[in-house]
Amino acid sequence: MDELTLWNAAPAKYEITLFNYAPRFAPTLTGKFHRAEFKEGAKWYLSNLFNVSFYQVTLIVLVIAVLVRYNVFAVGYLLLLGVCVTIPRHVFETRVFQFAVSLILMLGIMFQYALNLGVPTSKTCNNIFDKSAY
Amino acid sequence: MTDLAYAPWRVLPESWQYWLGIQLPNSYHLLVDFLLYFVFVHIYKLQPGLEKLRSSQYWQSIIECTSVIEDFARHSRYWTNSLKFNLFRYSQYFVLVIVFVFATVQADALSVGYVLFSLLYLYAGHEFFRRRDSLWQWSRYYNYFVLMARLAYQVPILEGSTLPEAWQNIVGFRKRGEATDWVVFDYMIFLLLHAQRWVRTLIPV
């Protein structure tokens, strides 16, 4: 039998539960909306929201990082995005990969900040080879 | 020792300074970079607890693949199983229609690929259930190629043109700031295609 036939052959369960409930909730569950079970599950998901969806959050933030600029940094981020979606998930979650990417990002941010620190802004000299300005 | 009156790289034209990222950085760019760094640092800290998290019943009830279909001949299915199954069955049509709409926002040669994918995939119908992700991956490769090509076109060596009949506009290359630069739709297609890739994993092979 194909998947659809098997699926339609199975009886549907009409209990109104949000999650597969723990056994301790089972005796009081049938036919009702189990508020306590719902609250417990919702609390768990909200408190672990980043842990559950970190991969998707990473991809979205990477896309935004590429979208806001049109330079070599965007090319680098796009390459990183390609690497993140291509590599197996267990490689993405290794500490080595995370550490390497964090280090590269940190260097990129420091480089951009360095451009702001102590950058000469004199308007009297437009060319470093113009010795008359010194 | 004489101080430099001007930064050495200021001799370059402004377009090259922008392309190489050596202009004074935009504060919004730095905010986004910091946010990205923040996310990666937290994933680095998260990793030790992931195994414990994934053994939780709540993770398994929503995030993981649904049970093998044959099990439903013996056990009742929950509404979450039905939701996953229907998402698996119908999401591809939603994604393809949205991709088609985004592709028709800007009429150029690069967008023709998206239009072709949408029409061919809608025509293929149930072939997708049989071949799973092997057809969708080609659309992701094409989308990535388009993203990289549009970004590489920003190199200052290549001249832009606002004339409608110019080859740049026919192909779909536009410089930043041009009125018809709608590259955001390509990134939305990217996110949609990868969301669809995740949906394909909801039902086990």
Coordinates of C-alpha atoms in Angstrom, one line a residue:
Chain A
M1 CA 0.0 0.0 0.0
D2 CA 1.3 3.5 -0.7
E3 CA 1.8 6.2 1.9
L4 CA -1.5 8.0 1.2
T5 CA -3.6 4.8 1.5
L6 CA -1.8 3.8 4.8
W7 CA -2.4 7.3 6.1
N8 CA -6.1 7.3 5.3
A9 CA -6.5 3.8 6.8
A10 CA -5.3 4.9 10.2
P11 CA -7.9 6.2 12.6
A12 CA -7.6 9.8 13.6
K13 CA -7.4 10.8 17.2
Y14 CA -9.7 13.6 18.2
E15 CA -8.3 14.6 21.6
I16 CA -7.5 18.2 21.6
T17 CA -3.9 18.2 22.8
L18 CA -1.1 20.5 21.6
F19 CA 1.7 18.1 22.3
N20 CA 2.2 14.4 22.7
Y21 CA 1.4 14.4 26.4
A22 CA 3.4 12.8 29.1
P23 CA 1.9 9.6 30.6
R24 CA 1.0 11.4 33.9
F25 CA -1.5 13.6 32.0
A26 CA -3.2 10.7 30.2
P27 CA -6.0 9.7 32.7
T28 CA -7.7 13.1 32.6
L29 CA -7.2 13.9 28.9
T30 CA -9.8 12.4 26.7
G31 CA -12.2 14.7 25.0
K32 CA -10.9 17.9 26.6
F33 CA -8.4 20.7 26.0
H34 CA -5.8 20.0 28.7
R35 CA -4.8 23.4 29.8
A36 CA -2.0 22.3 32.2
E37 CA -0.4 20.2 29.6
F38 CA -0.6 23.0 27.0
K39 CA 1.0 25.5 29.5
E40 CA 3.8 23.2 30.3
G41 CA 4.6 22.5 26.7
A42 CA 4.3 26.1 25.7
K43 CA 6.7 27.2 28.5
W44 CA 9.2 24.6 27.4
Y45 CA 9.1 25.8 23.8
L46 CA 9.3 29.5 24.7
S47 CA 12.2 29.0 27.1
N48 CA 14.1 26.9 24.5
L49 CA 13.1 28.9 21.4
F50 CA 16.6 29.7 20.4
N51 CA 17.8 26.2 21.1
V52 CA 15.1 24.8 18.9
S53 CA 15.5 27.2 16.0
F54 CA 19.1 28.4 16.2
Y55 CA 19.9 27.0 12.7
Q56 CA 17.0 28.9 11.1
V57 CA 17.9 32.1 13.1
T58 CA 21.5 31.8 11.9
L59 CA 20.4 31.6 8.2
I60 CA 18.1 34.5 8.5
V61 CA 20.7 36.7 10.2
L62 CA 23.2 35.7 7.6
V63 CA 20.8 36.7 4.8
I64 CA 20.2 40.1 6.4
A65 CA 24.0 40.5 6.7
V66 CA 24.4 39.9 3.0
L67 CA 21.4 42.0 2.1
V68 CA 22.5 45.3 3.7
R69 CA 25.7 45.7 1.8
Y70 CA 27.1 45.2 -1.8
N71 CA 30.8 44.7 -1.3
V72 CA 33.4 42.0 -0.7
F73 CA 32.1 41.5 2.8
A74 CA 28.7 40.5 1.3
V75 CA 30.5 38.0 -1.0
G76 CA 32.2 36.5 2.1
Y77 CA 28.9 36.3 4.0
L78 CA 27.3 34.7 0.9
L79 CA 30.0 32.1 0.8
L80 CA 29.6 31.5 4.5
L81 CA 25.8 31.1 3.9
G82 CA 26.5 28.6 1.1
V83 CA 28.8 26.6 3.4
C84 CA 26.3 26.7 6.3
V85 CA 23.4 25.3 4.2
T86 CA 25.6 22.7 2.4
I87 CA 27.5 21.1 5.3
P88 CA 25.8 18.4 7.3
R89 CA 24.0 19.6 10.3
H90 CA 26.3 17.7 12.8
V91 CA 29.3 19.5 11.3
F92 CA 27.5 22.9 11.7
E93 CA 26.9 22.1 15.3
T94 CA 30.5 21.2 16.1
R95 CA 32.4 23.5 18.4
V96 CA 35.3 23.7 16.0
F97 CA 33.1 25.1 13.2
Q98 CA 31.4 27.6 15.5
F99 CA 34.6 28.7 17.0
A100 CA 36.2 29.3 13.6
V101 CA 33.3 31.3 12.3
S102 CA 33.1 33.3 15.4
L103 CA 36.8 34.2 15.2
I104 CA 36.5 35.2 11.6
L105 CA 33.4 37.4 12.4
M106 CA 35.3 39.0 15.3
L107 CA 38.2 39.9 13.1
G108 CA 35.9 41.4 10.5
I109 CA 34.2 43.5 13.1
M110 CA 37.5 44.7 14.6
F111 CA 38.8 45.5 11.1
Q112 CA 35.7 47.7 10.4
Y113 CA 36.1 49.4 13.8
A114 CA 39.8 50.0 13.1
L115 CA 38.8 52.0 10.0
N116 CA 37.0 54.4 12.4
L117 CA 39.7 54.7 14.9
G118 CA 42.4 57.3 14.3
V119 CA 41.6 57.6 10.6
P120 CA 43.0 60.9 9.5
T121 CA 40.3 63.2 8.3
S122 CA 42.3 66.2 7.2
K123 CA 40.9 68.0 4.3
T124 CA 44.0 69.8 3.4
C125 CA 45.7 66.9 1.6
N126 CA 44.0 64.7 -0.9
N127 CA 47.0 62.7 -1.9
I128 CA 49.6 61.1 0.4
F129 CA 52.2 61.8 -2.3
D130 CA 51.7 65.5 -2.0
K131 CA 54.6 66.4 0.2
S132 CA 53.6 70.1 0.4
A133 CA 50.8 69.2 2.8
Y134 CA 53.2 67.9 5.5
Chain B
M1 CA 57.8 61.7 12.4
T2 CA 55.1 63.3 10.4
D3 CA 51.5 62.1 10.9
L4 CA 49.7 61.0 7.8
A5 CA 47.4 63.7 6.6
Y6 CA 45.2 61.3 4.9
A7 CA 44.6 57.6 5.0
P8 CA 46.6 55.8 2.3
W9 CA 43.6 54.1 0.7
R10 CA 41.8 57.4 0.1
V11 CA 43.6 57.7 -3.2
L12 CA 41.2 55.0 -4.6
P13 CA 38.0 56.1 -6.2
E14 CA 35.0 56.0 -3.9
S15 CA 33.4 53.1 -5.7
W16 CA 36.4 51.0 -5.1
Q17 CA 36.6 52.0 -1.5
Y18 CA 33.0 50.9 -1.1
W19 CA 33.5 47.6 -2.9
L20 CA 36.6 46.7 -0.9
G21 CA 34.8 47.7 2.4
I22 CA 37.4 50.3 3.4
Q23 CA 35.1 53.2 3.5
L24 CA 33.9 54.5 6.8
P25 CA 31.6 51.7 7.8
N26 CA 27.9 52.3 8.1
S27 CA 26.7 51.9 11.7
Y28 CA 23.8 49.6 10.6
H29 CA 26.2 47.2 8.9
L30 CA 28.2 47.0 12.1
L31 CA 25.0 46.3 14.1
V32 CA 24.1 43.5 11.8
D33 CA 27.6 42.1 12.0
F34 CA 27.5 42.2 15.8
L35 CA 24.1 40.4 15.8
L36 CA 25.5 37.7 13.6
Y37 CA 28.5 37.3 15.9
F38 CA 26.2 37.2 18.9
V39 CA 24.2 34.4 17.3
F40 CA 27.3 32.3 16.5
V41 CA 28.8 32.8 19.9
H42 CA 25.5 31.5 21.5
I43 CA 25.4 28.5 19.3
Y44 CA 28.9 27.7 20.4
K45 CA 27.7 27.8 24.0
L46 CA 24.6 25.9 23.2
Q47 CA 26.2 22.8 21.7
P48 CA 26.9 20.8 24.9
G49 CA 23.2 20.7 25.8
L50 CA 21.8 19.9 22.4
E51 CA 21.7 16.1 23.0
K52 CA 19.7 16.4 26.1
L53 CA 17.3 18.8 24.4
R54 CA 16.7 16.4 21.5
S55 CA 15.8 13.5 23.8
S56 CA 13.0 15.6 25.2
Q57 CA 9.4 14.5 24.3
Y58 CA 8.5 18.0 23.2
W59 CA 11.3 18.1 20.6
Q60 CA 10.2 14.7 19.3
S61 CA 6.6 15.6 19.1
I62 CA 7.0 18.7 16.9
I63 CA 10.4 19.0 15.4
E64 CA 11.4 15.5 14.5
C65 CA 10.0 13.4 11.6
T66 CA 6.6 12.0 12.1
S67 CA 6.4 8.3 12.9
V68 CA 6.8 5.9 10.1
I69 CA 3.5 5.8 8.1
E70 CA 3.0 2.1 8.6
D71 CA 2.7 2.7 12.4
F72 CA -0.6 4.5 11.8
A73 CA -2.2 1.2 10.7
R74 CA -1.8 0.2 14.4
H75 CA -1.8 3.5 16.4
S76 CA -4.0 6.5 16.2
R77 CA -2.4 9.6 14.7
Y78 CA -2.3 12.9 16.5
W79 CA -3.4 16.2 14.9
T80 CA 0.3 17.2 14.8
N81 CA 1.0 14.2 12.5
S82 CA -1.9 15.4 10.3
L83 CA -0.4 18.9 10.2
K84 CA 3.0 17.6 9.2
F85 CA 1.6 15.4 6.6
N86 CA -0.5 18.1 5.0
L87 CA 2.4 20.5 5.1
F88 CA 4.4 17.9 3.3
R89 CA 1.8 17.4 0.7
Y90 CA 0.8 21.0 -0.1
S91 CA 3.6 23.3 0.9
Q92 CA 5.4 22.8 -2.4
Y93 CA 2.5 24.4 -4.4
F94 CA 2.5 27.4 -2.1
V95 CA 6.3 27.8 -2.5
L96 CA 6.1 27.5 -6.2
V97 CA 3.4 30.1 -6.6
I98 CA 5.2 32.6 -4.4
V99 CA 8.5 31.9 -6.3
F100 CA 6.6 32.5 -9.6
V101 CA 5.2 35.8 -8.3
F102 CA 8.5 37.0 -7.1
A103 CA 10.2 36.1 -10.3
T104 CA 7.6 38.1 -12.3
V105 CA 8.2 41.3 -10.2
Q106 CA 11.3 41.9 -12.3
A107 CA 11.3 40.8 -15.9
D108 CA 14.8 39.8 -16.9
A109 CA 16.8 36.8 -18.1
L110 CA 17.9 35.7 -14.6
S111 CA 14.3 35.6 -13.4
V112 CA 13.3 33.4 -16.3
G113 CA 15.0 30.5 -14.5
Y114 CA 12.7 30.8 -11.5
V115 CA 9.6 31.0 -13.8
L116 CA 10.7 27.9 -15.6
F117 CA 11.3 26.0 -12.4
S118 CA 7.9 27.0 -11.1
L119 CA 6.0 26.0 -14.2
L120 CA 7.9 22.7 -14.7
Y121 CA 7.6 21.7 -11.0
L122 CA 3.9 22.5 -10.9
Y123 CA 3.5 20.4 -14.0
A124 CA 5.5 17.5 -12.5
G125 CA 3.0 17.2 -9.7
H126 CA 3.4 13.9 -7.8
E127 CA 6.8 13.3 -9.3
F128 CA 8.1 15.3 -6.4
F129 CA 6.9 12.9 -3.9
R130 CA 8.7 10.1 -5.6
R131 CA 12.0 12.0 -6.2
R132 CA 12.0 14.0 -2.9
D133 CA 14.7 16.6 -2.8
S134 CA 16.6 15.6 -5.9
L135 CA 14.6 18.0 -8.1
W136 CA 14.4 20.9 -5.6
Q137 CA 18.2 21.0 -5.1
W138 CA 18.6 22.3 -8.7
S139 CA 16.4 25.3 -7.9
R140 CA 18.5 26.0 -4.9
Y141 CA 21.7 25.8 -6.9
Y142 CA 20.3 28.2 -9.5
N143 CA 19.1 30.6 -6.8
Y144 CA 22.6 30.7 -5.2
F145 CA 24.2 31.3 -8.6
V146 CA 21.8 34.2 -9.2
L147 CA 22.7 35.7 -5.8
M148 CA 26.4 35.4 -6.4
A149 CA 26.2 36.8 -9.9
R150 CA 24.2 39.8 -8.9
L151 CA 26.7 40.5 -6.1
A152 CA 29.7 40.0 -8.3
Y153 CA 28.3 42.5 -10.8
Q154 CA 28.8 45.2 -8.1
V155 CA 32.5 45.2 -8.9
P156 CA 33.3 48.8 -10.0
I157 CA 35.1 47.5 -13.1
L158 CA 31.7 46.7 -14.6
E159 CA 29.7 49.7 -15.7
G160 CA 26.0 50.0 -14.9
S161 CA 23.3 51.3 -17.2
T162 CA 19.8 52.6 -16.6
L163 CA 18.8 52.2 -20.2
P164 CA 16.0 49.6 -20.5
E165 CA 17.6 48.2 -23.7
A166 CA 21.1 47.8 -22.1
W167 CA 22.4 44.2 -21.8
Q168 CA 22.7 44.7 -18.0
N169 CA 19.0 45.3 -17.6
I170 CA 18.0 42.5 -20.0
V171 CA 20.1 40.0 -18.1
G172 CA 19.0 41.4 -14.7
F173 CA 22.1 43.0 -13.4
R174 CA 21.6 46.3 -11.5
K175 CA 24.0 48.4 -9.5
R176 CA 23.1 49.2 -5.9
G177 CA 20.8 52.1 -5.5
E178 CA 19.2 51.8 -8.9
A179 CA 15.4 52.1 -8.7
T180 CA 14.8 48.6 -10.1
D181 CA 17.2 46.9 -7.7
W182 CA 14.9 44.3 -6.1
V183 CA 17.5 41.8 -5.0
V184 CA 15.5 41.3 -1.8
F185 CA 13.1 39.0 -3.7
D186 CA 16.0 36.6 -4.6
Y187 CA 16.9 36.3 -0.9
M188 CA 13.2 35.7 0.0
I189 CA 13.2 32.9 -2.6
F190 CA 16.4 31.6 -1.0
L191 CA 14.6 31.4 2.4
L192 CA 11.5 29.8 0.9
L193 CA 13.4 27.1 -0.9
H194 CA 15.4 26.2 2.2
A195 CA 12.2 26.2 4.3
Q196 CA 10.8 23.8 1.7
R197 CA 13.9 21.7 2.1
W198 CA 13.1 21.4 5.8
V199 CA 9.5 20.5 5.1
R200 CA 10.8 17.5 2.9
T201 CA 12.4 16.1 6.1
L202 CA 9.1 16.0 8.0
I203 CA 8.1 12.7 6.6
P204 CA 10.7 10.0 6.7
V205 CA 11.9 8.4 3.4

